[in-house]
Amino acid sequence: MVERTLAIIKPDAVERRLAGRIIQRIEDSGFRIRAMRRVRLTRAEAEGFYAVHRERPFFASLTVFMSSGAAIVLVLEAADAIKKWRTLMGATDPAKADAGTLRKEFAQSIERNATHGSDAPETAAFEIGYFFAGIDLI
Ligand code: GDP
């Protein structure tokens, strides 16, 4: 089933000028980029995006990091896009990520891990709507 997911190239990767290489990997893996935008999140916007994690011990650190610099948000489309993108990203912790994954190659730590991807259809719908309007996705 053709599906859409929200991807973010996080501030650590944008700062290190890795966005082009990550976008190339996205296209080489067969995704279509349906929408893409550079954003600089405020702390409140990062807190809203990660609201499901507000009780986690790393919430403050994560939202400071995500609002520390520019990020690139993308809507990716493919068959089984949510799982496919999470497989390409690799495990949250780069020390546990498989060889050949983006996080293995580009992440610096469990927090500064280069990319984000939605984890389920409901979160993908929320996260896509957080950054893009319906008219951006026609
Ligand atoms: P994801 O779905 O693989 O992005 O992982 P989670 O939903 O569990 O966590 C969201 C984001 O929070 C991760 O991508 C990391 O940037 C960050 N994060 C997750 N676990 C930790 C942790 O133990 N410590 C810190 N500092 N950040 C974390």
PDB file of C-alpha atoms and ligand atoms in Angstrom:
ATOM      1  CA  MET A   1       0.000   0.000   0.000  1.00  0.00           C
ATOM      2  CA  VAL A   2       1.358   3.420  -0.954  1.00  0.00           C
ATOM      3  CA  GLU A   3       1.850   5.377   2.234  1.00  0.00           C
ATOM      4  CA  ARG A   4       3.316   8.677   3.400  1.00  0.00           C
ATOM      5  CA  THR A   5       5.606   9.387   6.319  1.00  0.00           C
ATOM      6  CA  LEU A   6       7.200  12.468   7.837  1.00  0.00           C
ATOM      7  CA  ALA A   7      10.985  12.607   7.773  1.00  0.00           C
ATOM      8  CA  ILE A   8      13.174  15.240   9.416  1.00  0.00           C
ATOM      9  CA  ILE A   9      16.816  15.902   8.702  1.00  0.00           C
ATOM     10  CA  LYS A  10      17.666  17.081  12.205  1.00  0.00           C
ATOM     11  CA  PRO A  11      19.745  20.155  13.134  1.00  0.00           C
ATOM     12  CA  ASP A  12      22.938  18.139  13.753  1.00  0.00           C
ATOM     13  CA  ALA A  13      22.894  16.829  10.169  1.00  0.00           C
ATOM     14  CA  VAL A  14      21.916  20.154   8.566  1.00  0.00           C
ATOM     15  CA  GLU A  15      24.671  21.956  10.518  1.00  0.00           C
ATOM     16  CA  ARG A  16      27.217  19.404   9.299  1.00  0.00           C
ATOM     17  CA  ARG A  17      26.019  19.842   5.672  1.00  0.00           C
ATOM     18  CA  LEU A  18      24.823  16.259   5.354  1.00  0.00           C
ATOM     19  CA  ALA A  19      21.368  17.136   3.987  1.00  0.00           C
ATOM     20  CA  GLY A  20      22.296  16.599   0.350  1.00  0.00           C
ATOM     21  CA  ARG A  21      23.744  13.161   0.988  1.00  0.00           C
ATOM     22  CA  ILE A  22      20.707  12.132   3.044  1.00  0.00           C
ATOM     23  CA  ILE A  23      18.276  13.357   0.357  1.00  0.00           C
ATOM     24  CA  GLN A  24      20.257  11.414  -2.256  1.00  0.00           C
ATOM     25  CA  ARG A  25      19.893   8.255  -0.140  1.00  0.00           C
ATOM     26  CA  ILE A  26      16.140   8.911   0.163  1.00  0.00           C
ATOM     27  CA  GLU A  27      15.762   9.132  -3.618  1.00  0.00           C
ATOM     28  CA  ASP A  28      18.084   6.214  -4.300  1.00  0.00           C
ATOM     29  CA  SER A  29      15.938   4.094  -1.969  1.00  0.00           C
ATOM     30  CA  GLY A  30      12.848   4.671  -4.099  1.00  0.00           C
ATOM     31  CA  PHE A  31      10.902   7.267  -2.102  1.00  0.00           C
ATOM     32  CA  ARG A  32       9.154  10.150  -3.816  1.00  0.00           C
ATOM     33  CA  ILE A  33       9.592  13.483  -2.013  1.00  0.00           C
ATOM     34  CA  ARG A  34       6.048  14.887  -1.949  1.00  0.00           C
ATOM     35  CA  ALA A  35       6.888  18.017   0.079  1.00  0.00           C
ATOM     36  CA  MET A  36      10.021  19.522   1.606  1.00  0.00           C
ATOM     37  CA  ARG A  37      10.766  22.637   3.654  1.00  0.00           C
ATOM     38  CA  ARG A  38      13.545  24.117   5.779  1.00  0.00           C
ATOM     39  CA  VAL A  39      12.360  25.097   9.242  1.00  0.00           C
ATOM     40  CA  ARG A  40      13.868  26.642  12.347  1.00  0.00           C
ATOM     41  CA  LEU A  41      11.694  25.395  15.198  1.00  0.00           C
ATOM     42  CA  THR A  42      11.090  27.408  18.320  1.00  0.00           C
ATOM     43  CA  ARG A  43      11.355  25.553  21.616  1.00  0.00           C
ATOM     44  CA  ALA A  44       7.548  25.575  21.905  1.00  0.00           C
ATOM     45  CA  GLU A  45       7.182  24.144  18.387  1.00  0.00           C
ATOM     46  CA  ALA A  46       9.648  21.352  19.197  1.00  0.00           C
ATOM     47  CA  GLU A  47       7.744  20.614  22.425  1.00  0.00           C
ATOM     48  CA  GLY A  48       4.486  20.408  20.475  1.00  0.00           C
ATOM     49  CA  PHE A  49       5.988  18.038  17.933  1.00  0.00           C
ATOM     50  CA  TYR A  50       7.407  15.717  20.622  1.00  0.00           C
ATOM     51  CA  ALA A  51       4.469  16.083  23.040  1.00  0.00           C
ATOM     52  CA  VAL A  52       4.130  12.269  23.333  1.00  0.00           C
ATOM     53  CA  HIS A  53       7.616  12.243  24.909  1.00  0.00           C
ATOM     54  CA  ARG A  54       6.960  14.997  27.485  1.00  0.00           C
ATOM     55  CA  GLU A  55       7.343  12.599  30.439  1.00  0.00           C
ATOM     56  CA  ARG A  56      10.638  11.150  29.173  1.00  0.00           C
ATOM     57  CA  PRO A  57      13.827  12.216  31.009  1.00  0.00           C
ATOM     58  CA  PHE A  58      15.400  13.487  27.780  1.00  0.00           C
ATOM     59  CA  PHE A  59      12.449  15.710  26.747  1.00  0.00           C
ATOM     60  CA  ALA A  60      14.091  19.013  27.741  1.00  0.00           C
ATOM     61  CA  SER A  61      17.403  18.146  26.118  1.00  0.00           C
ATOM     62  CA  LEU A  62      15.695  16.845  22.958  1.00  0.00           C
ATOM     63  CA  THR A  63      13.572  19.956  22.474  1.00  0.00           C
ATOM     64  CA  VAL A  64      16.553  22.275  23.071  1.00  0.00           C
ATOM     65  CA  PHE A  65      18.484  20.294  20.445  1.00  0.00           C
ATOM     66  CA  MET A  66      15.626  20.263  17.918  1.00  0.00           C
ATOM     67  CA  SER A  67      15.272  24.054  18.217  1.00  0.00           C
ATOM     68  CA  SER A  68      19.029  24.703  18.097  1.00  0.00           C
ATOM     69  CA  GLY A  69      19.300  25.181  14.341  1.00  0.00           C
ATOM     70  CA  ALA A  70      17.684  24.661  10.965  1.00  0.00           C
ATOM     71  CA  ALA A  71      16.063  21.331  10.134  1.00  0.00           C
ATOM     72  CA  ILE A  72      14.566  20.025   6.891  1.00  0.00           C
ATOM     73  CA  VAL A  73      11.124  18.420   7.003  1.00  0.00           C
ATOM     74  CA  LEU A  74       9.974  16.123   4.193  1.00  0.00           C
ATOM     75  CA  VAL A  75       6.942  14.067   3.291  1.00  0.00           C
ATOM     76  CA  LEU A  76       8.130  10.796   1.779  1.00  0.00           C
ATOM     77  CA  GLU A  77       5.914   8.496  -0.250  1.00  0.00           C
ATOM     78  CA  ALA A  78       6.468   4.834  -1.088  1.00  0.00           C
ATOM     79  CA  ALA A  79       4.934   1.440  -0.597  1.00  0.00           C
ATOM     80  CA  ASP A  80       5.113   0.779   3.165  1.00  0.00           C
ATOM     81  CA  ALA A  81       6.859   4.161   3.602  1.00  0.00           C
ATOM     82  CA  ILE A  82       6.747   4.298   7.418  1.00  0.00           C
ATOM     83  CA  LYS A  83       8.598   1.021   7.926  1.00  0.00           C
ATOM     84  CA  LYS A  84      10.807   1.511   4.876  1.00  0.00           C
ATOM     85  CA  TRP A  85      12.049   4.909   6.141  1.00  0.00           C
ATOM     86  CA  ARG A  86      12.639   3.622   9.678  1.00  0.00           C
ATOM     87  CA  THR A  87      14.662   0.739   8.223  1.00  0.00           C
ATOM     88  CA  LEU A  88      16.785   3.152   6.179  1.00  0.00           C
ATOM     89  CA  MET A  89      17.333   5.348   9.280  1.00  0.00           C
ATOM     90  CA  GLY A  90      18.376   2.491  11.559  1.00  0.00           C
ATOM     91  CA  ALA A  91      18.087   2.194  15.340  1.00  0.00           C
ATOM     92  CA  THR A  92      17.643   5.317  17.502  1.00  0.00           C
ATOM     93  CA  ASP A  93      21.042   4.710  19.106  1.00  0.00           C
ATOM     94  CA  PRO A  94      23.730   4.750  16.386  1.00  0.00           C
ATOM     95  CA  ALA A  95      25.778   2.268  18.428  1.00  0.00           C
ATOM     96  CA  LYS A  96      22.971  -0.233  17.818  1.00  0.00           C
ATOM     97  CA  ALA A  97      22.187   0.752  14.217  1.00  0.00           C
ATOM     98  CA  ASP A  98      22.883  -1.714  11.407  1.00  0.00           C
ATOM     99  CA  ALA A  99      25.690  -1.080   8.942  1.00  0.00           C
ATOM    100  CA  GLY A 100      24.510   0.880   5.929  1.00  0.00           C
ATOM    101  CA  THR A 101      21.803   2.806   7.801  1.00  0.00           C
ATOM    102  CA  LEU A 102      21.730   6.600   7.921  1.00  0.00           C
ATOM    103  CA  ARG A 103      22.101   6.753  11.690  1.00  0.00           C
ATOM    104  CA  LYS A 104      25.052   4.362  11.650  1.00  0.00           C
ATOM    105  CA  GLU A 105      26.725   6.571   9.091  1.00  0.00           C
ATOM    106  CA  PHE A 106      25.690  10.067  10.200  1.00  0.00           C
ATOM    107  CA  ALA A 107      24.488  10.106  13.833  1.00  0.00           C
ATOM    108  CA  GLN A 108      26.728  11.449  16.588  1.00  0.00           C
ATOM    109  CA  SER A 109      24.760  10.153  19.611  1.00  0.00           C
ATOM    110  CA  ILE A 110      21.409   8.703  20.653  1.00  0.00           C
ATOM    111  CA  GLU A 111      20.031  12.266  20.707  1.00  0.00           C
ATOM    112  CA  ARG A 112      21.932  13.878  17.814  1.00  0.00           C
ATOM    113  CA  ASN A 113      20.916  11.074  15.497  1.00  0.00           C
ATOM    114  CA  ALA A 114      20.563  12.895  12.160  1.00  0.00           C
ATOM    115  CA  THR A 115      17.020  11.924  11.169  1.00  0.00           C
ATOM    116  CA  HIS A 116      13.463  11.442  12.408  1.00  0.00           C
ATOM    117  CA  GLY A 117      10.706   9.222  11.048  1.00  0.00           C
ATOM    118  CA  SER A 118       7.088   8.661  12.022  1.00  0.00           C
ATOM    119  CA  ASP A 119       6.506   5.348  13.800  1.00  0.00           C
ATOM    120  CA  ALA A 120       2.874   4.530  12.867  1.00  0.00           C
ATOM    121  CA  PRO A 121       0.095   5.702  10.503  1.00  0.00           C
ATOM    122  CA  GLU A 122      -1.558   7.830  13.213  1.00  0.00           C
ATOM    123  CA  THR A 123       1.689   9.568  14.142  1.00  0.00           C
ATOM    124  CA  ALA A 124       2.504  10.098  10.452  1.00  0.00           C
ATOM    125  CA  ALA A 125      -0.863  11.842   9.967  1.00  0.00           C
ATOM    126  CA  PHE A 126      -0.256  14.097  13.005  1.00  0.00           C
ATOM    127  CA  GLU A 127       3.350  14.852  12.079  1.00  0.00           C
ATOM    128  CA  ILE A 128       2.658  15.591   8.397  1.00  0.00           C
ATOM    129  CA  GLY A 129      -0.167  17.911   9.444  1.00  0.00           C
ATOM    130  CA  TYR A 130       2.134  19.629  11.947  1.00  0.00           C
ATOM    131  CA  PHE A 131       4.300  20.972   9.127  1.00  0.00           C
ATOM    132  CA  PHE A 132       2.271  20.837   5.904  1.00  0.00           C
ATOM    133  CA  ALA A 133      -1.187  21.900   4.775  1.00  0.00           C
ATOM    134  CA  GLY A 134      -3.301  19.768   2.458  1.00  0.00           C
ATOM    135  CA  ILE A 135      -2.583  22.143  -0.415  1.00  0.00           C
ATOM    136  CA  ASP A 136       1.175  21.468  -0.074  1.00  0.00           C
ATOM    137  CA  LEU A 137       0.546  17.773  -0.728  1.00  0.00           C
ATOM    138  CA  ILE A 138      -1.535  17.818  -3.900  1.00  0.00           C
TER     139      ILE A 138
HETATM  140  P1  GDP B   1      13.007   7.378  17.244  1.00  0.00           P
HETATM  141  O1  GDP B   1      11.581   7.027  16.927  1.00  0.00           O
HETATM  142  O2  GDP B   1      14.002   6.355  16.761  1.00  0.00           O
HETATM  143  O3  GDP B   1      13.369   8.777  16.805  1.00  0.00           O
HETATM  144  O4  GDP B   1      13.168   7.335  18.845  1.00  0.00           O
HETATM  145  P2  GDP B   1      12.214   7.822  20.053  1.00  0.00           P
HETATM  146  O5  GDP B   1      10.837   8.145  19.550  1.00  0.00           O
HETATM  147  O6  GDP B   1      12.360   6.824  21.145  1.00  0.00           O
HETATM  148  O7  GDP B   1      12.911   9.148  20.562  1.00  0.00           O
HETATM  149  C1  GDP B   1      12.742  10.380  19.890  1.00  0.00           C
HETATM  150  C2  GDP B   1      14.083  11.080  19.821  1.00  0.00           C
HETATM  151  O8  GDP B   1      14.512  11.400  21.153  1.00  0.00           O
HETATM  152  C3  GDP B   1      15.234  10.248  19.267  1.00  0.00           C
HETATM  153  O9  GDP B   1      15.289  10.216  17.858  1.00  0.00           O
HETATM  154  C4  GDP B   1      16.436  10.937  19.873  1.00  0.00           C
HETATM  155  O10 GDP B   1      16.770  12.148  19.171  1.00  0.00           O
HETATM  156  C5  GDP B   1      15.924  11.283  21.252  1.00  0.00           C
HETATM  157  N1  GDP B   1      16.236  10.249  22.254  1.00  0.00           N
HETATM  158  C6  GDP B   1      15.727   8.980  22.323  1.00  0.00           C
HETATM  159  N2  GDP B   1      16.221   8.302  23.368  1.00  0.00           N
HETATM  160  C7  GDP B   1      17.056   9.166  24.004  1.00  0.00           C
HETATM  161  C8  GDP B   1      17.871   9.076  25.167  1.00  0.00           C
HETATM  162  O11 GDP B   1      17.914   8.035  25.855  1.00  0.00           O
HETATM  163  N3  GDP B   1      18.601  10.180  25.512  1.00  0.00           N
HETATM  164  C9  GDP B   1      18.554  11.342  24.801  1.00  0.00           C
HETATM  165  N4  GDP B   1      19.299  12.391  25.189  1.00  0.00           N
HETATM  166  N5  GDP B   1      17.794  11.477  23.677  1.00  0.00           N
HETATM  167  C10 GDP B   1      17.053  10.401  23.280  1.00  0.00           C
END
